[in-house]
mmCIF file of C-alpha atoms in Angstrom:
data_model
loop_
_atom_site.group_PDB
_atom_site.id
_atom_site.type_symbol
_atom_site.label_atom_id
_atom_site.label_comp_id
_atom_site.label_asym_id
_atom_site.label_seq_id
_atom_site.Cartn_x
_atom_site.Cartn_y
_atom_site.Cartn_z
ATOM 1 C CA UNK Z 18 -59.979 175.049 -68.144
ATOM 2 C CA UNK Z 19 -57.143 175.253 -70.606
ATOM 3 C CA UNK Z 20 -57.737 173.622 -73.634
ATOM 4 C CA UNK Z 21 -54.910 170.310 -73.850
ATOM 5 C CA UNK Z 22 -53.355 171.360 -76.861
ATOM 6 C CA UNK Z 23 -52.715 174.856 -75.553
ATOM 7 C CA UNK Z 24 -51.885 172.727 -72.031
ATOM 8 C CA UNK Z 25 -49.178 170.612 -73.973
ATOM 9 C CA UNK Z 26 -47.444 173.456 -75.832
ATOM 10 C CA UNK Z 27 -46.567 175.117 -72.629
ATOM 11 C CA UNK Z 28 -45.521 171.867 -70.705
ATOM 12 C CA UNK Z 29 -43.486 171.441 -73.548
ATOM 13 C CA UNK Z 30 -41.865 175.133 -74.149
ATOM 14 C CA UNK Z 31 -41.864 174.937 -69.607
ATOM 15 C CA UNK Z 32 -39.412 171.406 -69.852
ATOM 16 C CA UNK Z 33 -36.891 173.620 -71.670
ATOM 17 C CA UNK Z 34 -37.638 177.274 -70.154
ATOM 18 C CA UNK Z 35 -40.435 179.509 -69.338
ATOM 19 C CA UNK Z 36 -43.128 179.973 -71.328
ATOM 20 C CA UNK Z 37 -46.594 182.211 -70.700
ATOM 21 C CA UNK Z 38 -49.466 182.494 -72.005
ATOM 22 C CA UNK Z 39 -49.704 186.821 -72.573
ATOM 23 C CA UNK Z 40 -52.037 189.806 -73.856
ATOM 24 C CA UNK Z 41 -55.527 189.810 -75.067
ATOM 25 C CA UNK Z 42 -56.562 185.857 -74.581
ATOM 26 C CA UNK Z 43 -55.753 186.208 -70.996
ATOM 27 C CA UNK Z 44 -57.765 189.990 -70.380
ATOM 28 C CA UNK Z 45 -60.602 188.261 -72.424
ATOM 29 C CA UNK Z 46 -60.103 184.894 -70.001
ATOM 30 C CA UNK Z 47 -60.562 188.094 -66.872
ATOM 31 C CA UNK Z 48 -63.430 189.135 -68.379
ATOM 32 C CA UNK Z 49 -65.395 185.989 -69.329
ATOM 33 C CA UNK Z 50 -64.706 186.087 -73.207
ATOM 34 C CA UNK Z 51 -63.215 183.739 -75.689
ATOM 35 C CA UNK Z 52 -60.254 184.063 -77.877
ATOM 36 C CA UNK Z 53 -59.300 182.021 -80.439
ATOM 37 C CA UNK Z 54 -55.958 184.445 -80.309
ATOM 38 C CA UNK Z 55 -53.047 183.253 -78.271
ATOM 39 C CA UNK Z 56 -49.695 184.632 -77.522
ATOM 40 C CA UNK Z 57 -47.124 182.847 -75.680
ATOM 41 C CA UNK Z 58 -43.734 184.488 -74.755
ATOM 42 C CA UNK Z 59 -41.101 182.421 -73.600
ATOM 43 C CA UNK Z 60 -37.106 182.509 -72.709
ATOM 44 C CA UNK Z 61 -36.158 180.118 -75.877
ATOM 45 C CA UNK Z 62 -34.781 181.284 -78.921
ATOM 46 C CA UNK Z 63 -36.850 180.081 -82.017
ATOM 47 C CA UNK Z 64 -34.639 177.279 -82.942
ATOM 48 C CA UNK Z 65 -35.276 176.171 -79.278
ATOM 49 C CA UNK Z 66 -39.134 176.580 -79.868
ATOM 50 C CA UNK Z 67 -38.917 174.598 -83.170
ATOM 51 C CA UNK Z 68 -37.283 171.889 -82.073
ATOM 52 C CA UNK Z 69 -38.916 171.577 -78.398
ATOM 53 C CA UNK Z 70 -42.289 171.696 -80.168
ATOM 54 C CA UNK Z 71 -41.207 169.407 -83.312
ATOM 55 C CA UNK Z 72 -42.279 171.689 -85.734
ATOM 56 C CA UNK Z 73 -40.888 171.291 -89.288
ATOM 57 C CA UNK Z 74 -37.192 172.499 -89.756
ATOM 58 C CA UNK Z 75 -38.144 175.002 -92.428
ATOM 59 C CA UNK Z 76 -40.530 176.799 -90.543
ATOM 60 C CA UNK Z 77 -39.651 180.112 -90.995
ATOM 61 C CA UNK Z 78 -39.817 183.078 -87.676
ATOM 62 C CA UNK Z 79 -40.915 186.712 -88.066
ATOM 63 C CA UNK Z 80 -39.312 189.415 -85.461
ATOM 64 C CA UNK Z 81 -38.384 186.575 -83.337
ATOM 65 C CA UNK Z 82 -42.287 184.792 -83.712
ATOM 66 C CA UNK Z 83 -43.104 181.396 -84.357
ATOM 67 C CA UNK Z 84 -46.757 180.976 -85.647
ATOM 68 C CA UNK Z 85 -49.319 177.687 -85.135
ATOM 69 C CA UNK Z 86 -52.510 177.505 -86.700
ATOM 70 C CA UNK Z 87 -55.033 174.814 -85.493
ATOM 71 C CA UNK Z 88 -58.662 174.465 -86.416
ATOM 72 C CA UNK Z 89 -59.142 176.504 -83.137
ATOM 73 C CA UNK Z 90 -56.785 178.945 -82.444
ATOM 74 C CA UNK Z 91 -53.745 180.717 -84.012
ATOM 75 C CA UNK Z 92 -50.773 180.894 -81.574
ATOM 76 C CA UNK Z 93 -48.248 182.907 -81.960
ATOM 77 C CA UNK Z 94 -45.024 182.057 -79.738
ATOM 78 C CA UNK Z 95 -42.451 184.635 -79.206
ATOM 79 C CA UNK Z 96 -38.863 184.595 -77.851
ATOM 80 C CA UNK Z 97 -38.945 187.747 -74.879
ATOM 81 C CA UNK Z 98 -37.273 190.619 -76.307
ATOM 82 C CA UNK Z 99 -36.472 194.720 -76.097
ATOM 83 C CA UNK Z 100 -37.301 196.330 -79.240
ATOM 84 C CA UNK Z 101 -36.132 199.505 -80.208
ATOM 85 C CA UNK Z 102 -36.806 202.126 -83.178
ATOM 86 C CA UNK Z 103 -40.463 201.412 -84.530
ATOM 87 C CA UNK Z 104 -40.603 202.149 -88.250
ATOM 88 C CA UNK Z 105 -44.112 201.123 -89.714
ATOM 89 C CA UNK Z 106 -45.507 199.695 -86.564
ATOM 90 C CA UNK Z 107 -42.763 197.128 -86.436
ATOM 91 C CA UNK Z 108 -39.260 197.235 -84.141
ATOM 92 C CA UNK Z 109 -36.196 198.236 -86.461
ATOM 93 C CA UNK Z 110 -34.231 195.646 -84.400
ATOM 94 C CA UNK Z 111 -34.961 193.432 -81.746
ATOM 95 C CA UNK Z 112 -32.434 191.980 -78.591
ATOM 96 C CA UNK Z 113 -33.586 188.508 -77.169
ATOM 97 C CA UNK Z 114 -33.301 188.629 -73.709
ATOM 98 C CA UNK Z 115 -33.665 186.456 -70.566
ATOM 99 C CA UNK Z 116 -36.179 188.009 -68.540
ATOM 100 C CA UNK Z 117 -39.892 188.320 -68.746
ATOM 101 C CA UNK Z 118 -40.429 191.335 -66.521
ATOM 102 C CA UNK Z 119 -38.584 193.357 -69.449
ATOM 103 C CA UNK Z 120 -40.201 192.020 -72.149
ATOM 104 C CA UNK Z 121 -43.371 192.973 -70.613
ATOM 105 C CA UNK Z 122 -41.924 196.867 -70.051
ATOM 106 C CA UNK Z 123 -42.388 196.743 -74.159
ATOM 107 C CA UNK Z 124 -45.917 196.049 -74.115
ATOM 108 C CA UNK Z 125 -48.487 198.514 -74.354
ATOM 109 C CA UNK Z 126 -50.986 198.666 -72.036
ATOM 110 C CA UNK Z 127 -52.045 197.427 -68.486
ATOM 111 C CA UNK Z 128 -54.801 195.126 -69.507
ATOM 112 C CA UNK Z 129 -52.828 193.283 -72.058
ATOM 113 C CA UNK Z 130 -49.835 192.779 -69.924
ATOM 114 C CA UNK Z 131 -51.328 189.610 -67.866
ATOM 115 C CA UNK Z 132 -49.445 186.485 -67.916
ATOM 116 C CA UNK Z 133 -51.342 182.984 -67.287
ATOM 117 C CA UNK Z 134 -48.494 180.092 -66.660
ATOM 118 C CA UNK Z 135 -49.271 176.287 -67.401
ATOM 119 C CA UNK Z 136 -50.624 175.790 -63.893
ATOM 120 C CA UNK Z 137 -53.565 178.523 -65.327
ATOM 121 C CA UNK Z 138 -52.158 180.923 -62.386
ATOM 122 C CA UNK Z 139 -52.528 185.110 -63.399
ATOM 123 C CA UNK Z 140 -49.140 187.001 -62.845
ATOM 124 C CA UNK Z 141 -49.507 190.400 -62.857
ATOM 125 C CA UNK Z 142 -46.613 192.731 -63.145
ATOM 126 C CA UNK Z 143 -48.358 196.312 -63.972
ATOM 127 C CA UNK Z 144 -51.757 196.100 -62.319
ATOM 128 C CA UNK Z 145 -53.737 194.740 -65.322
ATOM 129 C CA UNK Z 146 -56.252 193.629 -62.841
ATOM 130 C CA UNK Z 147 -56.867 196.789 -60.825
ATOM 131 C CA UNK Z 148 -57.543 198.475 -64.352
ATOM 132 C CA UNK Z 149 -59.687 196.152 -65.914
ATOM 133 C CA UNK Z 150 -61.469 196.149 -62.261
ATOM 134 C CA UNK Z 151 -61.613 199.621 -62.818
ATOM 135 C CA UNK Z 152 -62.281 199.473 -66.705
ATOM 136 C CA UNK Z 153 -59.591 201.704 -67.695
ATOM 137 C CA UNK Z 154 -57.263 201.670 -70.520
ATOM 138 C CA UNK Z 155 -53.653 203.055 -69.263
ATOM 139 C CA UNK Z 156 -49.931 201.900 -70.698
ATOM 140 C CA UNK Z 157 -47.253 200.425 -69.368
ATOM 141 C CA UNK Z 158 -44.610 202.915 -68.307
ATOM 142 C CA UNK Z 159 -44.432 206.129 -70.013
ATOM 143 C CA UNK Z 160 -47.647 206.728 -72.050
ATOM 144 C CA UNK Z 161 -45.501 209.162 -74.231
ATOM 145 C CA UNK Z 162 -42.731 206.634 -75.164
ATOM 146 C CA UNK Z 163 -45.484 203.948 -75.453
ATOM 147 C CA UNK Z 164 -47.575 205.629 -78.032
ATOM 148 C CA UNK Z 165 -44.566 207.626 -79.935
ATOM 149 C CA UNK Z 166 -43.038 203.625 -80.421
ATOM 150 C CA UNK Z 167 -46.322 202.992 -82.032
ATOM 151 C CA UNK Z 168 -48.885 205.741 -82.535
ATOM 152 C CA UNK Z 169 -51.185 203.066 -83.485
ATOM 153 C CA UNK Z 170 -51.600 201.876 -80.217
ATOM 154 C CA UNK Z 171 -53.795 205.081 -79.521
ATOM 155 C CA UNK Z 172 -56.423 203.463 -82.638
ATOM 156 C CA UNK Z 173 -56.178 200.204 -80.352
ATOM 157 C CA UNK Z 174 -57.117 202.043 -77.086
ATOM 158 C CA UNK Z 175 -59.745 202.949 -78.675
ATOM 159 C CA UNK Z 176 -61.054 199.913 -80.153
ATOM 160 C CA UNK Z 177 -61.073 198.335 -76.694
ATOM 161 C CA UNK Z 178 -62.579 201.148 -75.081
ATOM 162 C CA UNK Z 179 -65.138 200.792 -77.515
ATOM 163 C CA UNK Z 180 -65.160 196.812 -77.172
ATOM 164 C CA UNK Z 181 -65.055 196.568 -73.612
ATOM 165 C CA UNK Z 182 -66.881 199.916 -72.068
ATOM 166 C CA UNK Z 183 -63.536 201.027 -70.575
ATOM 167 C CA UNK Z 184 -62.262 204.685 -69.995
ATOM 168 C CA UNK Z 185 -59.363 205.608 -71.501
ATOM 169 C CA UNK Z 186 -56.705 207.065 -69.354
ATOM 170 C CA UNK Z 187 -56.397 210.836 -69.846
ATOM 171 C CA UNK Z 188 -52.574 210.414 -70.649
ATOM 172 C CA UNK Z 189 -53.620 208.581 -73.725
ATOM 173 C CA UNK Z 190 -56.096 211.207 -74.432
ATOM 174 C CA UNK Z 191 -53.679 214.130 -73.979
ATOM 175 C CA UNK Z 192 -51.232 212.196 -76.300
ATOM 176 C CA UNK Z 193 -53.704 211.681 -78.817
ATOM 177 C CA UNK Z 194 -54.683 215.700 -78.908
ATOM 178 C CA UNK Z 195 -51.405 216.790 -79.047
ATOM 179 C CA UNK Z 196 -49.921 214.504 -81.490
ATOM 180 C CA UNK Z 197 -53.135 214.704 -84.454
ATOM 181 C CA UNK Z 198 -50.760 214.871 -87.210
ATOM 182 C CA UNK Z 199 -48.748 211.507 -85.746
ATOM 183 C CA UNK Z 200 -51.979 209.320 -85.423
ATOM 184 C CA UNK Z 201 -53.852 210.769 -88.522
ATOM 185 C CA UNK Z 202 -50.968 209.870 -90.891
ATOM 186 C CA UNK Z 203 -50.985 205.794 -90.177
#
């Protein structure tokens, strides 16, 4: 079950908007492990967020990401968004946008593209589940543009391949032996 502070924050962001829970704590929810990681993404802006949530006026927000710490978890709740022109593992600009089926095109692989809503309900746009049923690691879209965006996303593959016993799609591994030079230099 959802813990109730984690319950009220998306009530709250979901009387305004749409807000999801997204990424790693809801693949580790699939496969029976905790996270103390969360990500929402939702349709407000971060002004929205700050005053839906009544968080302190100064609070400051990073590419577009507002950040909670409790003695449990640290949330991180993020306005959806296209990014374009990665410089140091970070978007050179970022475009808020309405819809949550782009924002998810962004992401960077399968497994960690799963949404769960308030109501605890999976929504899955790439086939997140078939892969993790299938324990494979595969991206979102075009593995080339996925990993050139952010050649450290080929370390991360394999830190969950390693993590989680899955195979790693041969696109990824193609990428990553062609493009030695890209990876080896972060």
């Amino acid at each position: 079950n959802m813990e109730k502070i984690i319950y009220k924050i998306l009530k709250k962001l979901n009387s305004r908007g749409e807000a999801y829970i997204v990424g790693g704590y809801v693949r580790d929810k699939v496969l029976g492990n905790h996270s103390s990681d969360i990500d929402i993404c939702t349709n407000l802006l971060p002004k929205d967020v700050i005053e839906v949530l009544k968080l302190d006026k100064k609070t400051k927000d990073s590419f577009g990401c507002i950040n909670i710490k409790t003695k449990k978890y640290n949330i991180d709740i993020t306005t959806y968004r296209k990014e374009s022109n990665y410089k140091n593992h970070y978007p050179k600009s970022i475009e808020y946008i309405n819809d949550i089926k782009k924002d998810l095109q962004r992401r960077d692989f399968t497994c960690n593209q799963l949404l769960l809503d308030v109501n605890e309900n999976i929504i899955d746009t790439y086939n997140g589940m078939e892969d993790i049923n299938n324990k494979i690691i595969r991206c979102i879209g075009n593995t080339e543009d996925r990993l050139k965006e952010d050649p450290i996303r080929v370390l991360r593959a394999i830190r969950l391949s390693v993590k989680y016993q899955f195979e790693i799609d041969d696109e990824i591994l193609e990428f990553k032996k062609n493009n030695k030079k890209m990876i080896y230099s972060i």
